[in-house]
JSON list of C-alpha atoms in Angstrom, two decimals:
[
{"chain": "A", "resi": 262, "resn": "ILE", "atom": "CA", "xyz": [138.04, 129.90, 137.82]},
{"chain": "A", "resi": 263, "resn": "MET", "atom": "CA", "xyz": [137.97, 132.08, 134.75]},
{"chain": "A", "resi": 264, "resn": "GLN", "atom": "CA", "xyz": [141.14, 130.91, 134.04]},
{"chain": "A", "resi": 265, "resn": "LEU", "atom": "CA", "xyz": [140.01, 127.34, 134.22]},
{"chain": "A", "resi": 266, "resn": "LEU", "atom": "CA", "xyz": [136.64, 128.34, 132.39]},
{"chain": "A", "resi": 267, "resn": "LEU", "atom": "CA", "xyz": [138.07, 130.09, 129.30]},
{"chain": "A", "resi": 268, "resn": "PRO", "atom": "CA", "xyz": [139.68, 126.65, 128.18]},
{"chain": "A", "resi": 269, "resn": "LEU", "atom": "CA", "xyz": [136.42, 124.97, 128.52]},
{"chain": "A", "resi": 270, "resn": "LEU", "atom": "CA", "xyz": [134.22, 127.39, 126.90]},
{"chain": "A", "resi": 271, "resn": "LEU", "atom": "CA", "xyz": [136.45, 127.70, 123.87]},
{"chain": "A", "resi": 272, "resn": "LEU", "atom": "CA", "xyz": [136.52, 124.27, 123.67]},
{"chain": "A", "resi": 273, "resn": "VAL", "atom": "CA", "xyz": [132.61, 123.88, 123.79]},
{"chain": "A", "resi": 274, "resn": "CYS", "atom": "CA", "xyz": [132.34, 126.82, 120.97]},
{"chain": "A", "resi": 275, "resn": "PHE", "atom": "CA", "xyz": [134.66, 124.95, 118.66]},
{"chain": "A", "resi": 276, "resn": "PHE", "atom": "CA", "xyz": [132.65, 121.72, 119.20]},
{"chain": "A", "resi": 277, "resn": "CYS", "atom": "CA", "xyz": [129.55, 123.40, 118.20]},
{"chain": "A", "resi": 278, "resn": "ILE", "atom": "CA", "xyz": [131.02, 125.13, 115.14]},
{"chain": "A", "resi": 279, "resn": "ALA", "atom": "CA", "xyz": [131.92, 121.80, 114.06]},
{"chain": "A", "resi": 280, "resn": "CYS", "atom": "CA", "xyz": [128.47, 119.76, 114.52]},
{"chain": "A", "resi": 281, "resn": "HIS", "atom": "CA", "xyz": [126.98, 122.39, 112.81]},
{"chain": "A", "resi": 282, "resn": "ALA", "atom": "CA", "xyz": [129.27, 122.62, 109.98]},
{"chain": "A", "resi": 283, "resn": "ASP", "atom": "CA", "xyz": [129.08, 118.79, 109.84]},
{"chain": "A", "resi": 284, "resn": "SER", "atom": "CA", "xyz": [125.30, 118.77, 109.54]},
{"chain": "A", "resi": 285, "resn": "ASP", "atom": "CA", "xyz": [124.76, 121.27, 107.22]},
{"chain": "A", "resi": 286, "resn": "ARG", "atom": "CA", "xyz": [127.62, 120.43, 104.89]},
{"chain": "A", "resi": 287, "resn": "GLY", "atom": "CA", "xyz": [126.47, 121.02, 101.08]},
{"chain": "A", "resi": 288, "resn": "TYR", "atom": "CA", "xyz": [127.52, 120.00, 97.98]},
{"chain": "A", "resi": 289, "resn": "LYS", "atom": "CA", "xyz": [130.85, 120.78, 96.50]},
{"chain": "A", "resi": 290, "resn": "MET", "atom": "CA", "xyz": [131.59, 122.00, 93.20]},
{"chain": "A", "resi": 291, "resn": "GLY", "atom": "CA", "xyz": [130.99, 118.64, 90.70]},
{"chain": "A", "resi": 292, "resn": "GLU", "atom": "CA", "xyz": [130.05, 116.71, 93.54]},
{"chain": "A", "resi": 293, "resn": "ARG", "atom": "CA", "xyz": [127.36, 113.76, 92.33]},
{"chain": "A", "resi": 294, "resn": "ILE", "atom": "CA", "xyz": [123.56, 114.18, 93.11]},
{"chain": "A", "resi": 295, "resn": "ASN", "atom": "CA", "xyz": [122.07, 110.71, 92.07]},
{"chain": "A", "resi": 296, "resn": "VAL", "atom": "CA", "xyz": [118.49, 111.18, 91.14]},
{"chain": "A", "resi": 297, "resn": "GLN", "atom": "CA", "xyz": [115.60, 108.97, 92.97]},
{"chain": "A", "resi": 298, "resn": "CYS", "atom": "CA", "xyz": [112.38, 108.29, 91.90]},
{"chain": "A", "resi": 299, "resn": "LEU", "atom": "CA", "xyz": [109.10, 106.35, 92.90]},
{"chain": "A", "resi": 300, "resn": "THR", "atom": "CA", "xyz": [108.79, 102.72, 91.72]},
{"chain": "A", "resi": 301, "resn": "ALA", "atom": "CA", "xyz": [105.61, 100.73, 90.67]},
{"chain": "A", "resi": 302, "resn": "THR", "atom": "CA", "xyz": [105.03, 99.66, 94.36]},
{"chain": "A", "resi": 303, "resn": "GLY", "atom": "CA", "xyz": [105.10, 103.34, 95.60]},
{"chain": "A", "resi": 304, "resn": "THR", "atom": "CA", "xyz": [108.83, 103.51, 97.27]},
{"chain": "A", "resi": 305, "resn": "TRP", "atom": "CA", "xyz": [111.36, 105.36, 96.26]},
{"chain": "A", "resi": 306, "resn": "GLY", "atom": "CA", "xyz": [114.18, 103.79, 94.44]},
{"chain": "A", "resi": 307, "resn": "PRO", "atom": "CA", "xyz": [117.17, 104.59, 92.13]},
{"chain": "A", "resi": 308, "resn": "GLY", "atom": "CA", "xyz": [116.18, 107.00, 89.14]},
{"chain": "A", "resi": 309, "resn": "PRO", "atom": "CA", "xyz": [116.55, 105.70, 85.63]},
{"chain": "A", "resi": 310, "resn": "VAL", "atom": "CA", "xyz": [119.28, 103.35, 85.33]},
{"chain": "A", "resi": 311, "resn": "CYS", "atom": "CA", "xyz": [121.15, 104.27, 82.03]},
{"chain": "A", "resi": 312, "resn": "HIS", "atom": "CA", "xyz": [122.18, 100.84, 80.28]},
{"chain": "A", "resi": 313, "resn": "GLU", "atom": "CA", "xyz": [125.50, 102.17, 78.63]},
{"chain": "A", "resi": 314, "resn": "SER", "atom": "CA", "xyz": [127.21, 103.16, 82.03]},
{"chain": "A", "resi": 315, "resn": "GLY", "atom": "CA", "xyz": [124.69, 100.95, 84.20]},
{"chain": "A", "resi": 316, "resn": "ASP", "atom": "CA", "xyz": [124.55, 104.11, 86.57]},
{"chain": "A", "resi": 317, "resn": "THR", "atom": "CA", "xyz": [121.88, 106.15, 88.07]},
{"chain": "A", "resi": 318, "resn": "LEU", "atom": "CA", "xyz": [120.96, 109.29, 86.05]},
{"chain": "A", "resi": 319, "resn": "ALA", "atom": "CA", "xyz": [122.76, 111.99, 88.05]},
{"chain": "A", "resi": 320, "resn": "PHE", "atom": "CA", "xyz": [124.15, 115.63, 88.10]},
{"chain": "A", "resi": 321, "resn": "ALA", "atom": "CA", "xyz": [127.04, 117.32, 88.86]},
{"chain": "A", "resi": 322, "resn": "TYR", "atom": "CA", "xyz": [126.80, 120.01, 91.44]},
{"chain": "A", "resi": 323, "resn": "GLY", "atom": "CA", "xyz": [127.17, 123.34, 89.93]},
{"chain": "A", "resi": 324, "resn": "ARG", "atom": "CA", "xyz": [128.54, 122.11, 86.60]},
{"chain": "A", "resi": 325, "resn": "ASP", "atom": "CA", "xyz": [126.36, 122.75, 83.45]},
{"chain": "A", "resi": 326, "resn": "GLY", "atom": "CA", "xyz": [126.90, 119.64, 80.88]},
{"chain": "A", "resi": 327, "resn": "PHE", "atom": "CA", "xyz": [125.28, 117.48, 78.96]},
{"chain": "A", "resi": 328, "resn": "SER", "atom": "CA", "xyz": [123.19, 114.06, 79.86]},
{"chain": "A", "resi": 329, "resn": "ALA", "atom": "CA", "xyz": [122.16, 111.07, 78.22]},
{"chain": "A", "resi": 330, "resn": "CYS", "atom": "CA", "xyz": [120.68, 108.14, 79.28]},
{"chain": "A", "resi": 331, "resn": "ALA", "atom": "CA", "xyz": [119.56, 104.85, 77.21]},
{"chain": "A", "resi": 332, "resn": "ILE", "atom": "CA", "xyz": [116.49, 103.36, 79.18]},
{"chain": "A", "resi": 333, "resn": "PRO", "atom": "CA", "xyz": [116.00, 99.90, 78.28]},
{"chain": "A", "resi": 334, "resn": "VAL", "atom": "CA", "xyz": [112.24, 98.59, 77.57]},
{"chain": "A", "resi": 335, "resn": "GLU", "atom": "CA", "xyz": [112.55, 94.74, 78.81]},
{"chain": "A", "resi": 336, "resn": "SER", "atom": "CA", "xyz": [109.45, 93.33, 79.55]},
{"chain": "A", "resi": 337, "resn": "PRO", "atom": "CA", "xyz": [105.73, 94.10, 78.76]},
{"chain": "A", "resi": 338, "resn": "ALA", "atom": "CA", "xyz": [105.17, 95.69, 81.82]},
{"chain": "A", "resi": 339, "resn": "ALA", "atom": "CA", "xyz": [108.14, 98.21, 81.33]},
{"chain": "A", "resi": 340, "resn": "TYR", "atom": "CA", "xyz": [106.68, 99.16, 77.84]},
{"chain": "A", "resi": 341, "resn": "SER", "atom": "CA", "xyz": [103.00, 99.56, 79.45]},
{"chain": "A", "resi": 342, "resn": "TRP", "atom": "CA", "xyz": [104.46, 101.52, 82.18]},
{"chain": "A", "resi": 343, "resn": "LEU", "atom": "CA", "xyz": [106.29, 103.64, 79.26]},
{"chain": "A", "resi": 344, "resn": "ALA", "atom": "CA", "xyz": [102.96, 104.02, 77.27]},
{"chain": "A", "resi": 345, "resn": "SER", "atom": "CA", "xyz": [101.20, 105.29, 79.92]},
{"chain": "A", "resi": 346, "resn": "LEU", "atom": "CA", "xyz": [103.78, 108.21, 80.74]},
{"chain": "A", "resi": 347, "resn": "LEU", "atom": "CA", "xyz": [102.84, 108.98, 77.15]},
{"chain": "A", "resi": 348, "resn": "THR", "atom": "CA", "xyz": [99.40, 109.06, 77.60]},
{"chain": "A", "resi": 349, "resn": "LEU", "atom": "CA", "xyz": [99.87, 111.12, 80.90]},
{"chain": "A", "resi": 350, "resn": "ASP", "atom": "CA", "xyz": [97.85, 108.46, 82.68]},
{"chain": "A", "resi": 351, "resn": "LYS", "atom": "CA", "xyz": [100.62, 107.91, 84.96]},
{"chain": "A", "resi": 352, "resn": "SER", "atom": "CA", "xyz": [103.75, 110.49, 85.90]},
{"chain": "A", "resi": 353, "resn": "TRP", "atom": "CA", "xyz": [107.29, 110.05, 86.36]},
{"chain": "A", "resi": 354, "resn": "VAL", "atom": "CA", "xyz": [107.75, 111.33, 90.06]},
{"chain": "A", "resi": 355, "resn": "CYS", "atom": "CA", "xyz": [111.72, 111.92, 90.94]},
{"chain": "A", "resi": 356, "resn": "ARG", "atom": "CA", "xyz": [113.78, 113.81, 93.45]},
{"chain": "A", "resi": 357, "resn": "VAL", "atom": "CA", "xyz": [117.20, 114.96, 94.06]},
{"chain": "A", "resi": 358, "resn": "PRO", "atom": "CA", "xyz": [118.48, 115.40, 97.86]},
{"chain": "A", "resi": 359, "resn": "MET", "atom": "CA", "xyz": [118.43, 119.02, 98.68]},
{"chain": "A", "resi": 360, "resn": "MET", "atom": "CA", "xyz": [121.95, 118.46, 100.74]},
{"chain": "A", "resi": 361, "resn": "PRO", "atom": "CA", "xyz": [124.27, 115.19, 100.91]},
{"chain": "A", "resi": 362, "resn": "GLU", "atom": "CA", "xyz": [123.57, 114.32, 104.32]},
{"chain": "A", "resi": 363, "resn": "ARG", "atom": "CA", "xyz": [119.79, 115.83, 104.86]},
{"chain": "A", "resi": 364, "resn": "GLU", "atom": "CA", "xyz": [116.49, 113.78, 104.40]},
{"chain": "A", "resi": 365, "resn": "MET", "atom": "CA", "xyz": [115.10, 116.63, 102.45]},
{"chain": "A", "resi": 366, "resn": "TYR", "atom": "CA", "xyz": [114.45, 116.39, 98.82]},
{"chain": "A", "resi": 367, "resn": "ILE", "atom": "CA", "xyz": [113.42, 118.53, 95.84]},
{"chain": "A", "resi": 368, "resn": "PRO", "atom": "CA", "xyz": [110.58, 116.69, 93.64]},
{"chain": "A", "resi": 369, "resn": "PHE", "atom": "CA", "xyz": [110.37, 117.12, 89.89]},
{"chain": "A", "resi": 370, "resn": "HIS", "atom": "CA", "xyz": [108.59, 115.13, 87.11]},
{"chain": "A", "resi": 371, "resn": "LEU", "atom": "CA", "xyz": [110.48, 113.40, 84.13]},
{"chain": "A", "resi": 372, "resn": "THR", "atom": "CA", "xyz": [107.97, 113.91, 81.34]},
{"chain": "A", "resi": 373, "resn": "LEU", "atom": "CA", "xyz": [108.00, 111.81, 78.04]},
{"chain": "A", "resi": 374, "resn": "TRP", "atom": "CA", "xyz": [106.25, 113.59, 75.04]},
{"chain": "A", "resi": 375, "resn": "GLY", "atom": "CA", "xyz": [105.05, 111.33, 72.23]},
{"chain": "A", "resi": 376, "resn": "GLY", "atom": "CA", "xyz": [102.79, 108.47, 71.27]},
{"chain": "A", "resi": 377, "resn": "ALA", "atom": "CA", "xyz": [101.78, 104.73, 71.61]},
{"chain": "A", "resi": 378, "resn": "GLU", "atom": "CA", "xyz": [100.68, 102.70, 68.38]},
{"chain": "A", "resi": 379, "resn": "GLY", "atom": "CA", "xyz": [99.88, 99.47, 69.84]},
{"chain": "A", "resi": 380, "resn": "ASN", "atom": "CA", "xyz": [103.24, 97.36, 69.43]},
{"chain": "A", "resi": 381, "resn": "HIS", "atom": "CA", "xyz": [105.86, 100.45, 69.42]},
{"chain": "A", "resi": 382, "resn": "MET", "atom": "CA", "xyz": [106.11, 104.06, 70.37]},
{"chain": "A", "resi": 383, "resn": "HIS", "atom": "CA", "xyz": [107.43, 107.27, 69.24]},
{"chain": "A", "resi": 384, "resn": "ILE", "atom": "CA", "xyz": [109.24, 109.30, 71.90]},
{"chain": "A", "resi": 385, "resn": "ASN", "atom": "CA", "xyz": [110.60, 112.58, 71.95]},
{"chain": "A", "resi": 386, "resn": "ASN", "atom": "CA", "xyz": [114.20, 111.96, 72.95]},
{"chain": "A", "resi": 387, "resn": "HIS", "atom": "CA", "xyz": [115.58, 115.56, 73.93]},
{"chain": "A", "resi": 388, "resn": "MET", "atom": "CA", "xyz": [114.94, 116.65, 77.36]},
{"chain": "A", "resi": 389, "resn": "ASN", "atom": "CA", "xyz": [116.43, 119.86, 79.26]},
{"chain": "A", "resi": 390, "resn": "PHE", "atom": "CA", "xyz": [117.67, 119.91, 82.54]},
{"chain": "A", "resi": 391, "resn": "VAL", "atom": "CA", "xyz": [117.45, 122.95, 84.98]},
{"chain": "A", "resi": 392, "resn": "LEU", "atom": "CA", "xyz": [118.64, 123.22, 88.37]},
{"chain": "A", "resi": 393, "resn": "HIS", "atom": "CA", "xyz": [119.21, 125.80, 90.93]},
{"chain": "A", "resi": 394, "resn": "GLY", "atom": "CA", "xyz": [121.86, 126.36, 93.62]},
{"chain": "A", "resi": 395, "resn": "GLU", "atom": "CA", "xyz": [122.41, 128.28, 96.15]},
{"chain": "A", "resi": 396, "resn": "ASP", "atom": "CA", "xyz": [125.43, 127.64, 99.17]},
{"chain": "A", "resi": 397, "resn": "GLY", "atom": "CA", "xyz": [126.12, 124.09, 98.47]},
{"chain": "A", "resi": 398, "resn": "ARG", "atom": "CA", "xyz": [122.22, 123.49, 98.14]},
{"chain": "A", "resi": 399, "resn": "VAL", "atom": "CA", "xyz": [120.01, 122.52, 95.66]},
{"chain": "A", "resi": 400, "resn": "ILE", "atom": "CA", "xyz": [117.03, 124.87, 95.68]},
{"chain": "A", "resi": 401, "resn": "GLY", "atom": "CA", "xyz": [114.96, 123.84, 92.57]},
{"chain": "A", "resi": 402, "resn": "VAL", "atom": "CA", "xyz": [114.87, 121.22, 89.35]},
{"chain": "A", "resi": 403, "resn": "ALA", "atom": "CA", "xyz": [113.16, 121.11, 86.44]},
{"chain": "A", "resi": 404, "resn": "ALA", "atom": "CA", "xyz": [113.11, 118.74, 83.55]},
{"chain": "A", "resi": 405, "resn": "TYR", "atom": "CA", "xyz": [110.76, 119.35, 80.13]},
{"chain": "A", "resi": 406, "resn": "PRO", "atom": "CA", "xyz": [110.86, 117.86, 76.67]},
{"chain": "A", "resi": 407, "resn": "VAL", "atom": "CA", "xyz": [111.86, 120.07, 73.69]},
{"chain": "A", "resi": 408, "resn": "ARG", "atom": "CA", "xyz": [110.88, 118.89, 70.37]},
{"chain": "A", "resi": 409, "resn": "ASP", "atom": "CA", "xyz": [113.36, 117.10, 68.71]},
{"chain": "A", "resi": 410, "resn": "ARG", "atom": "CA", "xyz": [113.57, 113.66, 66.92]},
{"chain": "A", "resi": 411, "resn": "PHE", "atom": "CA", "xyz": [110.80, 111.04, 67.52]},
{"chain": "A", "resi": 412, "resn": "GLN", "atom": "CA", "xyz": [112.37, 107.93, 68.55]},
{"chain": "A", "resi": 413, "resn": "PHE", "atom": "CA", "xyz": [110.87, 104.43, 67.29]},
{"chain": "A", "resi": 414, "resn": "VAL", "atom": "CA", "xyz": [110.72, 102.22, 70.68]},
{"chain": "A", "resi": 415, "resn": "ALA", "atom": "CA", "xyz": [109.27, 98.82, 70.96]},
{"chain": "A", "resi": 416, "resn": "LEU", "atom": "CA", "xyz": [109.48, 96.00, 73.30]},
{"chain": "A", "resi": 417, "resn": "GLY", "atom": "CA", "xyz": [113.18, 94.99, 73.73]},
{"chain": "A", "resi": 418, "resn": "SER", "atom": "CA", "xyz": [114.90, 98.55, 72.55]},
{"chain": "A", "resi": 419, "resn": "LEU", "atom": "CA", "xyz": [116.05, 101.01, 74.31]},
{"chain": "A", "resi": 420, "resn": "CYS", "atom": "CA", "xyz": [114.45, 104.42, 74.83]},
{"chain": "A", "resi": 421, "resn": "MET", "atom": "CA", "xyz": [117.19, 107.25, 75.13]},
{"chain": "A", "resi": 422, "resn": "ILE", "atom": "CA", "xyz": [116.85, 110.32, 76.62]},
{"chain": "A", "resi": 423, "resn": "HIS", "atom": "CA", "xyz": [119.33, 113.20, 76.34]},
{"chain": "A", "resi": 424, "resn": "GLY", "atom": "CA", "xyz": [119.74, 117.08, 76.81]},
{"chain": "A", "resi": 425, "resn": "PRO", "atom": "CA", "xyz": [121.70, 119.80, 78.20]},
{"chain": "A", "resi": 426, "resn": "VAL", "atom": "CA", "xyz": [121.84, 120.11, 82.13]},
{"chain": "A", "resi": 427, "resn": "LYS", "atom": "CA", "xyz": [122.08, 123.90, 83.15]},
{"chain": "A", "resi": 428, "resn": "TRP", "atom": "CA", "xyz": [122.68, 125.30, 86.53]},
{"chain": "A", "resi": 429, "resn": "PHE", "atom": "CA", "xyz": [121.45, 128.52, 87.59]},
{"chain": "A", "resi": 430, "resn": "LEU", "atom": "CA", "xyz": [122.32, 130.91, 90.57]},
{"chain": "A", "resi": 431, "resn": "LYS", "atom": "CA", "xyz": [119.57, 131.01, 93.51]},
{"chain": "A", "resi": 432, "resn": "HIS", "atom": "CA", "xyz": [116.37, 132.07, 92.26]},
{"chain": "A", "resi": 433, "resn": "SER", "atom": "CA", "xyz": [117.52, 133.82, 89.45]},
{"chain": "A", "resi": 434, "resn": "PHE", "atom": "CA", "xyz": [118.51, 133.09, 85.70]},
{"chain": "A", "resi": 435, "resn": "ARG", "atom": "CA", "xyz": [121.96, 134.03, 85.91]},
{"chain": "A", "resi": 436, "resn": "ASP", "atom": "CA", "xyz": [124.78, 132.03, 85.57]},
{"chain": "A", "resi": 437, "resn": "PHE", "atom": "CA", "xyz": [125.60, 129.40, 88.57]},
{"chain": "A", "resi": 438, "resn": "GLY", "atom": "CA", "xyz": [129.22, 130.17, 88.01]},
{"chain": "A", "resi": 439, "resn": "TYR", "atom": "CA", "xyz": [128.82, 133.99, 88.53]},
{"chain": "A", "resi": 440, "resn": "GLY", "atom": "CA", "xyz": [128.27, 133.18, 91.95]},
{"chain": "A", "resi": 441, "resn": "TYR", "atom": "CA", "xyz": [131.46, 131.41, 92.89]},
{"chain": "A", "resi": 442, "resn": "ALA", "atom": "CA", "xyz": [133.58, 133.54, 90.23]},
{"chain": "A", "resi": 443, "resn": "LEU", "atom": "CA", "xyz": [135.40, 135.27, 93.25]},
{"chain": "A", "resi": 444, "resn": "MET", "atom": "CA", "xyz": [135.13, 132.45, 95.81]},
{"chain": "A", "resi": 445, "resn": "GLY", "atom": "CA", "xyz": [136.94, 129.44, 93.67]},
{"chain": "A", "resi": 446, "resn": "ASP", "atom": "CA", "xyz": [135.44, 125.97, 93.82]},
{"chain": "A", "resi": 447, "resn": "SER", "atom": "CA", "xyz": [136.80, 125.13, 97.32]},
{"chain": "A", "resi": 448, "resn": "MET", "atom": "CA", "xyz": [134.13, 127.77, 98.76]},
{"chain": "A", "resi": 449, "resn": "ALA", "atom": "CA", "xyz": [131.54, 125.57, 97.19]},
{"chain": "A", "resi": 450, "resn": "GLY", "atom": "CA", "xyz": [129.27, 123.77, 99.92]},
{"chain": "A", "resi": 451, "resn": "ALA", "atom": "CA", "xyz": [130.81, 125.85, 102.69]},
{"chain": "A", "resi": 452, "resn": "PRO", "atom": "CA", "xyz": [128.46, 126.39, 105.82]},
{"chain": "A", "resi": 453, "resn": "ASP", "atom": "CA", "xyz": [127.39, 129.86, 106.13]},
{"chain": "A", "resi": 454, "resn": "LEU", "atom": "CA", "xyz": [129.28, 132.05, 108.24]},
{"chain": "A", "resi": 455, "resn": "GLY", "atom": "CA", "xyz": [126.62, 133.64, 110.11]},
{"chain": "A", "resi": 456, "resn": "LEU", "atom": "CA", "xyz": [124.74, 130.83, 111.09]},
{"chain": "A", "resi": 457, "resn": "MET", "atom": "CA", "xyz": [128.08, 129.67, 112.54]},
{"chain": "A", "resi": 458, "resn": "LEU", "atom": "CA", "xyz": [128.77, 132.91, 114.63]},
{"chain": "A", "resi": 459, "resn": "LEU", "atom": "CA", "xyz": [125.18, 133.07, 115.97]},
{"chain": "A", "resi": 460, "resn": "TRP", "atom": "CA", "xyz": [125.47, 129.16, 117.08]},
{"chain": "A", "resi": 461, "resn": "CYS", "atom": "CA", "xyz": [128.78, 129.70, 118.59]},
{"chain": "A", "resi": 462, "resn": "GLY", "atom": "CA", "xyz": [127.24, 133.04, 120.09]},
{"chain": "A", "resi": 463, "resn": "ILE", "atom": "CA", "xyz": [124.45, 130.74, 121.67]},
{"chain": "A", "resi": 464, "resn": "CYS", "atom": "CA", "xyz": [126.96, 127.98, 123.10]},
{"chain": "A", "resi": 465, "resn": "VAL", "atom": "CA", "xyz": [128.73, 130.45, 124.60]},
{"chain": "A", "resi": 466, "resn": "THR", "atom": "CA", "xyz": [126.13, 132.43, 125.93]},
{"chain": "A", "resi": 467, "resn": "ALA", "atom": "CA", "xyz": [124.71, 129.32, 127.45]},
{"chain": "A", "resi": 468, "resn": "SER", "atom": "CA", "xyz": [128.12, 128.03, 129.04]},
{"chain": "A", "resi": 469, "resn": "LEU", "atom": "CA", "xyz": [128.83, 131.12, 130.62]},
{"chain": "A", "resi": 470, "resn": "LEU", "atom": "CA", "xyz": [125.31, 131.09, 132.12]},
{"chain": "A", "resi": 471, "resn": "THR", "atom": "CA", "xyz": [125.97, 127.91, 133.15]},
{"chain": "A", "resi": 472, "resn": "ALA", "atom": "CA", "xyz": [129.24, 128.37, 134.95]},
{"chain": "A", "resi": 473, "resn": "ALA", "atom": "CA", "xyz": [127.64, 131.95, 136.38]},
{"chain": "A", "resi": 474, "resn": "LEU", "atom": "CA", "xyz": [125.19, 129.67, 138.10]},
{"chain": "A", "resi": 475, "resn": "ALA", "atom": "CA", "xyz": [127.85, 127.16, 139.33]},
{"chain": "A", "resi": 476, "resn": "TYR", "atom": "CA", "xyz": [129.92, 129.97, 140.93]},
{"chain": "A", "resi": 477, "resn": "ARG", "atom": "CA", "xyz": [126.91, 131.81, 142.59]},
{"chain": "A", "resi": 478, "resn": "PHE", "atom": "CA", "xyz": [125.21, 128.77, 144.33]},
{"chain": "A", "resi": 479, "resn": "TYR", "atom": "CA", "xyz": [128.05, 125.94, 144.46]},
{"chain": "A", "resi": 480, "resn": "LEU", "atom": "CA", "xyz": [131.55, 127.73, 144.75]},
{"chain": "A", "resi": 481, "resn": "ARG", "atom": "CA", "xyz": [130.96, 130.47, 146.21]},
{"chain": "A", "resi": 482, "resn": "PRO", "atom": "CA", "xyz": [129.17, 129.06, 149.56]},
{"chain": "A", "resi": 483, "resn": "ARG", "atom": "CA", "xyz": [132.02, 126.81, 149.67]},
{"chain": "A", "resi": 484, "resn": "LEU", "atom": "CA", "xyz": [134.78, 129.10, 149.49]},
{"chain": "A", "resi": 485, "resn": "VAL", "atom": "CA", "xyz": [133.00, 131.61, 152.16]},
{"chain": "A", "resi": 486, "resn": "LYS", "atom": "CA", "xyz": [132.84, 128.21, 154.44]},
{"chain": "A", "resi": 487, "resn": "LYS", "atom": "CA", "xyz": [136.28, 127.38, 154.12]},
{"chain": "A", "resi": 488, "resn": "MET", "atom": "CA", "xyz": [137.01, 131.37, 154.88]}
]
């Protein structure tokens, strides 16, 4: 009987590991992370759409770099919304997915700095982006303005936001590359081995208990009757 049950138990174990690994898949190094922001109607939609590329503002997991995004001011409503951000009457609430296939998000704000003067605005165009990552997950995001040049923005113009993107390891300010220096890029986003083994152990224990109960109350009485 155990010879028949052993392959079944191994199959259940591998199935559990595969399901766990797929559900908890983290980002791979360099994988794209799109920004989402609250729209004027209060629903979540794509983040700032950059005029030069037509793409949503995004980050590459674990990769330091430089972000530049020109936001078109095409309507009076868009102009009024930008002005309300400068006066802090409204806030630009955004988020990024913590993991690629999970409905869990890390929130942050895009804070603009400047002043509105009737039919035009002066907006500081430099913004730093800071992200924290661990085991293929995003665990923290921040964006804040740093004094640079103030751009003249009017209806029909572009509002340029640019600045460096910096990743840190876990909850520290250590360089993110330090965490993967020995593992290589292929290990980024890999499921946690300890959790996989624990899940496998639970599956095997449950399977053995089920097999023991089936033998005790079903197979054994039948064998005894045949003897």
